[in-house]
XYZ file of N, CA and C in Angstrom:
327
model
N 73.532 18.383 102.197
C 72.432 17.425 102.201
C 72.923 16.055 101.743
N 72.290 15.021 102.245
C 72.694 13.652 101.962
C 71.482 12.854 101.511
N 71.666 12.020 100.505
C 70.583 11.198 99.974
C 71.036 9.747 99.976
N 70.322 8.894 100.729
C 70.622 7.460 100.781
C 69.592 6.732 99.934
N 70.054 5.818 99.105
C 69.167 5.120 98.173
C 68.933 3.675 98.602
N 67.719 3.212 98.361
C 67.355 1.814 98.579
C 66.436 1.418 97.427
N 67.019 0.762 96.460
C 66.264 0.378 95.263
C 65.730 -1.042 95.454
N 64.415 -1.193 95.260
C 63.750 -2.467 95.537
C 62.999 -2.933 94.298
N 63.187 -4.194 93.946
C 62.453 -4.797 92.832
C 61.323 -5.658 93.385
N 60.208 -5.709 92.674
C 59.079 -6.577 93.038
C 58.632 -6.389 94.487
N 58.343 -5.169 94.856
C 57.947 -4.872 96.235
C 56.595 -5.486 96.593
N 55.700 -5.574 95.622
C 54.350 -6.110 95.843
C 53.676 -5.382 97.000
N 53.202 -6.123 97.999
C 52.491 -5.512 99.132
C 53.398 -5.248 100.331
N 54.689 -5.436 100.154
C 55.632 -5.216 101.258
C 55.941 -3.731 101.387
N 56.490 -3.352 102.529
C 56.856 -1.961 102.757
C 58.356 -1.832 102.994
N 58.865 -0.634 102.709
C 60.271 -0.319 102.923
C 60.360 0.654 104.094
N 61.239 0.350 105.027
C 61.453 1.223 106.186
C 62.919 1.635 106.245
N 63.160 2.846 106.739
C 64.513 3.308 107.041
C 64.632 3.391 108.560
N 65.687 2.762 109.106
C 65.899 2.691 110.551
C 67.300 3.194 110.870
N 67.420 4.085 111.841
C 68.728 4.539 112.313
C 69.224 3.518 113.325
N 70.383 2.932 113.078
C 70.877 1.825 113.888
C 71.330 2.217 115.292
N 71.865 3.429 115.492
C 72.437 3.748 116.801
C 71.386 3.780 117.909
N 70.143 4.112 117.558
C 69.085 4.118 118.571
C 67.868 3.298 118.141
N 67.989 2.596 117.014
C 66.936 1.755 116.444
C 65.637 2.519 116.194
N 65.763 3.813 115.934
C 64.581 4.622 115.652
C 64.097 4.377 114.222
N 62.814 4.086 114.099
C 62.197 3.953 112.777
C 61.995 5.364 112.247
N 62.671 5.673 111.137
C 62.587 7.012 110.567
C 61.433 7.135 109.585
N 61.278 6.111 108.727
C 60.217 6.136 107.729
C 59.685 4.727 107.504
N 58.429 4.656 107.094
C 57.812 3.407 106.638
C 57.052 3.770 105.370
N 57.457 3.161 104.259
C 56.880 3.551 102.983
C 57.170 5.009 102.726
N 56.144 5.771 102.397
C 56.303 7.206 102.142
C 55.978 8.050 103.369
N 55.782 7.401 104.534
C 55.417 8.109 105.761
C 56.627 8.308 106.666
N 56.759 9.497 107.214
C 57.854 9.831 108.115
C 57.407 9.620 109.556
N 58.255 8.969 110.374
C 57.920 8.693 111.770
C 58.819 9.432 112.745
N 59.761 10.199 112.252
C 60.639 10.963 113.123
C 60.159 12.404 113.182
N 60.452 13.061 114.298
C 60.095 14.473 114.422
C 61.200 15.376 113.873
N 62.309 14.779 113.467
C 63.425 15.547 112.912
C 63.015 16.116 111.550
N 62.869 17.423 111.474
C 62.407 18.078 110.256
C 63.412 17.999 109.110
N 64.653 17.633 109.409
C 65.680 17.523 108.364
C 65.546 16.236 107.554
N 64.782 15.281 108.074
C 64.679 13.960 107.446
C 63.380 13.850 106.664
N 63.501 13.311 105.447
C 62.319 13.052 104.622
C 62.593 11.820 103.773
N 61.541 11.305 103.149
C 61.682 10.145 102.276
C 60.930 10.429 100.983
N 61.510 9.974 99.900
C 60.885 10.096 98.589
C 60.897 8.722 97.932
N 59.877 8.434 97.165
C 59.802 7.170 96.438
C 59.695 7.460 94.955
N 60.572 6.852 94.181
C 60.517 6.968 92.725
C 59.981 5.639 92.190
N 58.696 5.576 91.812
C 58.101 4.312 91.375
C 58.677 3.797 90.054
N 59.331 4.661 89.295
C 59.908 4.221 88.011
C 61.024 3.207 88.210
N 61.811 3.376 89.275
C 62.914 2.447 89.508
C 62.867 1.809 90.902
N 61.780 2.010 91.642
C 61.621 1.379 92.955
C 62.570 1.896 94.009
N 63.041 3.134 93.850
C 64.021 3.697 94.769
C 63.325 4.444 95.906
N 63.649 4.055 97.152
C 63.179 4.758 98.337
C 64.377 5.540 98.862
N 64.310 6.861 98.789
C 65.449 7.711 99.109
C 65.236 8.422 100.442
N 66.152 8.181 101.361
C 66.137 8.872 102.645
C 66.994 10.117 102.495
N 66.410 11.264 102.757
C 67.114 12.529 102.637
C 67.375 13.089 104.026
N 68.632 13.502 104.255
C 69.002 14.152 105.509
C 69.585 15.512 105.138
N 68.862 16.557 105.495
C 69.335 17.916 105.204
C 70.243 18.401 106.337
N 71.136 19.312 106.006
C 72.025 19.922 106.998
C 72.708 18.851 107.851
N 73.394 17.942 107.194
C 74.048 16.807 107.863
C 75.061 17.310 108.884
N 75.056 16.664 110.050
C 76.007 17.010 111.108
C 76.697 15.746 111.620
N 77.658 15.932 112.497
C 78.389 14.802 113.070
C 77.437 13.847 113.787
N 76.373 14.354 114.365
C 75.393 13.513 115.050
C 74.652 12.560 114.131
N 74.720 12.812 112.829
C 74.060 11.936 111.853
C 74.933 10.768 111.422
N 76.197 10.777 111.824
C 77.103 9.697 111.444
C 76.612 8.377 112.019
N 76.914 7.295 111.322
C 76.524 5.984 111.810
C 75.860 5.164 110.718
N 75.145 4.143 111.121
C 74.543 3.209 110.181
C 73.038 3.411 110.084
N 72.547 3.304 108.855
C 71.120 3.399 108.557
C 70.728 2.140 107.798
N 69.608 1.561 108.176
C 69.168 0.303 107.574
C 67.916 0.523 106.743
N 67.983 0.067 105.510
C 66.821 0.008 104.635
C 66.280 -1.408 104.788
N 65.032 -1.544 105.236
C 64.478 -2.855 105.580
C 63.174 -3.086 104.818
N 63.034 -4.275 104.250
C 61.822 -4.658 103.526
C 61.065 -5.672 104.373
N 59.761 -5.486 104.485
C 58.927 -6.296 105.386
C 58.584 -7.671 104.825
N 59.559 -8.341 104.260
C 59.352 -9.703 103.766
C 59.575 -10.675 104.921
N 59.317 -11.947 104.688
C 59.592 -12.959 105.691
C 60.480 -14.026 105.061
N 61.743 -14.098 105.437
C 62.442 -13.276 106.418
C 62.686 -11.854 105.884
N 62.979 -10.950 106.805
C 63.222 -9.545 106.468
C 64.483 -9.432 105.610
N 64.420 -8.585 104.593
C 65.600 -8.266 103.783
C 66.028 -6.864 104.155
N 67.346 -6.650 104.230
C 67.807 -5.327 104.604
C 69.163 -5.021 103.985
N 69.469 -3.731 103.965
C 70.777 -3.237 103.521
C 71.165 -2.146 104.500
N 72.394 -2.217 104.985
C 72.897 -1.220 105.925
C 73.833 -0.279 105.184
N 73.618 1.008 105.393
C 74.449 2.041 104.794
C 75.126 2.792 105.929
N 76.444 2.977 105.831
C 77.197 3.690 106.868
C 77.543 5.087 106.397
N 77.342 6.054 107.260
C 77.765 7.430 106.994
C 78.950 7.700 107.912
N 80.082 8.016 107.289
C 81.312 8.275 108.031
C 81.879 9.608 107.568
N 82.799 10.137 108.339
C 83.439 11.382 107.950
C 84.951 11.213 107.916
N 85.556 11.890 106.961
C 87.007 11.975 106.843
C 87.308 13.465 106.766
N 87.886 14.019 107.784
C 88.134 15.461 107.924
C 86.818 16.212 107.759
N 86.615 16.905 106.638
C 85.412 17.725 106.490
C 84.427 17.174 105.470
N 84.659 15.955 104.969
C 83.740 15.404 103.980
C 83.067 14.156 104.523
N 81.827 13.936 104.114
C 81.084 12.749 104.511
C 81.165 11.712 103.403
N 81.247 10.451 103.764
C 81.242 9.376 102.779
C 80.142 8.391 103.124
N 79.674 7.675 102.105
C 78.624 6.680 102.284
C 79.209 5.325 101.929
N 78.983 4.329 102.791
C 79.481 2.985 102.533
C 78.386 1.986 102.824
N 78.074 1.134 101.826
C 77.069 0.090 102.026
C 77.726 -1.128 102.644
N 76.882 -2.052 103.049
C 77.392 -3.294 103.600
C 78.184 -4.035 102.527
N 79.119 -4.906 102.924
C 79.954 -5.612 101.952
C 79.121 -6.358 100.911
N 79.582 -6.272 99.670
C 78.912 -6.983 98.589
C 77.785 -6.205 97.960
N 77.435 -5.058 98.505
C 76.343 -4.250 97.955
C 76.907 -2.923 97.486
N 76.680 -2.621 96.242
C 77.157 -1.368 95.677
C 76.232 -0.238 96.101
N 76.807 0.915 96.442
C 75.977 2.073 96.772
C 76.645 3.316 96.205
N 75.921 4.047 95.422
C 76.396 5.305 94.882
C 75.301 6.335 95.065
N 75.620 7.577 94.744
C 74.603 8.619 94.825
C 73.692 8.592 93.608
N 74.014 7.781 92.603
C 73.197 7.666 91.412
C 72.281 6.453 91.572
N 70.957 6.651 91.716
C 70.067 5.518 91.968
C 70.034 4.521 90.819
N 70.432 4.915 89.629
C 70.406 3.994 88.487
C 71.576 3.036 88.521
N 72.558 3.283 89.374
C 73.720 2.411 89.473
C 73.713 1.603 90.766
N 72.662 1.706 91.538
C 72.550 0.985 92.805
C 71.966 -0.397 92.568
N 72.582 -1.395 93.165
C 72.041 -2.731 93.009
C 70.770 -2.869 93.830
N 69.685 -3.370 93.238
C 68.419 -3.486 93.987
C 68.454 -4.614 94.984
N 67.604 -4.493 95.992
C 67.439 -5.577 96.978
C 66.520 -6.633 96.428
Protein backbone atom coordinates (compact mmCIF):
# COMPACT_ATOMS: atom_id res chain seq x y z
CA UNK A 1 0.00 0.00 0.00
CA UNK A 2 1.11 3.55 -0.74
CA UNK A 3 0.16 6.79 1.01
CA UNK A 4 0.78 10.18 -0.66
CA UNK A 5 0.59 13.25 1.55
CA UNK A 6 -0.52 16.79 0.76
CA UNK A 7 -0.37 19.03 3.79
CA UNK A 8 -2.21 22.34 3.38
CA UNK A 9 -2.22 25.38 5.66
CA UNK A 10 -5.07 27.92 5.75
CA UNK A 11 -7.34 26.02 3.38
CA UNK A 12 -10.36 28.22 4.22
CA UNK A 13 -13.11 27.54 1.64
CA UNK A 14 -10.78 26.05 -0.97
CA UNK A 15 -10.71 22.37 -1.87
CA UNK A 16 -7.89 19.89 -2.36
CA UNK A 17 -7.97 17.52 -5.33
CA UNK A 18 -5.75 14.59 -6.29
CA UNK A 19 -5.25 14.17 -10.06
CA UNK A 20 -3.44 11.35 -11.88
CA UNK A 21 -1.27 13.07 -14.49
CA UNK A 22 -0.98 10.31 -17.11
CA UNK A 23 -4.68 10.53 -17.99
CA UNK A 24 -5.64 13.72 -16.09
CA UNK A 25 -8.25 11.76 -14.15
CA UNK A 26 -9.59 13.55 -11.08
CA UNK A 27 -9.28 10.95 -8.33
CA UNK A 28 -10.57 12.91 -5.35
CA UNK A 29 -11.97 16.33 -4.46
CA UNK A 30 -11.91 17.10 -0.76
CA UNK A 31 -13.00 13.94 1.03
CA UNK A 32 -14.99 12.67 -1.99
CA UNK A 33 -13.68 9.97 -4.32
CA UNK A 34 -14.35 10.36 -8.07
CA UNK A 35 -12.63 7.25 -9.39
CA UNK A 36 -14.22 3.83 -9.66
CA UNK A 37 -10.92 2.21 -8.68
CA UNK A 38 -11.70 0.56 -5.34
CA UNK A 39 -8.01 0.57 -4.38
CA UNK A 40 -7.95 4.38 -4.15
CA UNK A 41 -9.23 6.37 -1.19
CA UNK A 42 -8.60 9.72 0.47
CA UNK A 43 -8.36 10.64 4.12
CA UNK A 44 -8.19 14.09 5.68
CA UNK A 45 -6.49 14.76 9.00
CA UNK A 46 -7.85 18.16 10.15
CA UNK A 47 -5.24 18.38 12.93
CA UNK A 48 -2.43 19.00 10.45
CA UNK A 49 -4.34 19.73 7.20
CA UNK A 50 -3.05 16.57 5.53
CA UNK A 51 -5.01 15.14 2.59
CA UNK A 52 -3.70 11.60 2.08
CA UNK A 53 -4.24 9.68 -1.14
CA UNK A 54 -4.09 5.96 -0.46
CA UNK A 55 -3.41 3.41 -3.19
CA UNK A 56 -3.81 -0.19 -2.07
CA UNK A 57 -2.18 -3.13 -3.86
CA UNK A 58 0.15 -0.87 -5.85
CA UNK A 59 1.09 -2.16 -9.30
CA UNK A 60 3.28 -1.05 -12.19
CA UNK A 61 0.21 0.60 -13.74
CA UNK A 62 0.13 3.02 -10.81
CA UNK A 63 3.58 4.42 -11.60
CA UNK A 64 3.72 8.02 -12.72
CA UNK A 65 2.87 11.47 -11.42
CA UNK A 66 0.04 12.48 -9.11
CA UNK A 67 -0.88 16.11 -8.51
CA UNK A 68 -2.25 17.54 -5.29
CA UNK A 69 -4.10 20.70 -6.38
CA UNK A 70 -5.67 23.48 -4.30
CA UNK A 71 -8.54 25.46 -5.84
CA UNK A 72 -7.00 28.87 -5.22
CA UNK A 73 -6.59 31.54 -7.87
CA UNK A 74 -4.04 30.96 -9.24
CA UNK A 75 -4.10 27.21 -8.56
CA UNK A 76 -1.43 25.86 -6.22
CA UNK A 77 -0.19 22.34 -6.76
CA UNK A 78 2.45 19.78 -5.86
CA UNK A 79 3.39 16.87 -8.10
CA UNK A 80 4.46 13.58 -6.58
CA UNK A 81 6.15 10.91 -8.73
CA UNK A 82 5.86 7.20 -8.08
CA UNK A 83 8.74 5.27 -9.61
CA UNK A 84 10.11 1.78 -9.24
CA UNK A 85 13.63 0.48 -8.81
CA UNK A 86 13.67 -3.31 -9.23
CA UNK A 87 11.01 -4.48 -6.75
CA UNK A 88 10.60 -1.39 -4.58
CA UNK A 89 8.52 1.73 -5.15
CA UNK A 90 9.83 5.20 -4.35
CA UNK A 91 8.07 8.53 -3.98
CA UNK A 92 9.59 11.76 -5.28
CA UNK A 93 8.07 15.24 -4.98
CA UNK A 94 8.67 18.07 -7.36
CA UNK A 95 12.01 19.89 -6.90
CA UNK A 96 12.20 22.07 -3.82
CA UNK A 97 9.38 20.28 -2.02
CA UNK A 98 10.14 17.74 0.66
CA UNK A 99 8.01 14.60 0.70
CA UNK A 100 8.23 11.77 3.18
CA UNK A 101 5.85 9.11 4.41
CA UNK A 102 5.64 11.00 7.71
CA UNK A 103 3.00 13.76 7.34
CA UNK A 104 4.56 15.74 10.19
CA UNK A 105 7.75 16.19 8.18
CA UNK A 106 6.07 17.25 4.93
CA UNK A 107 6.32 20.87 3.95
CA UNK A 108 2.81 22.36 3.61
CA UNK A 109 1.54 24.06 0.48
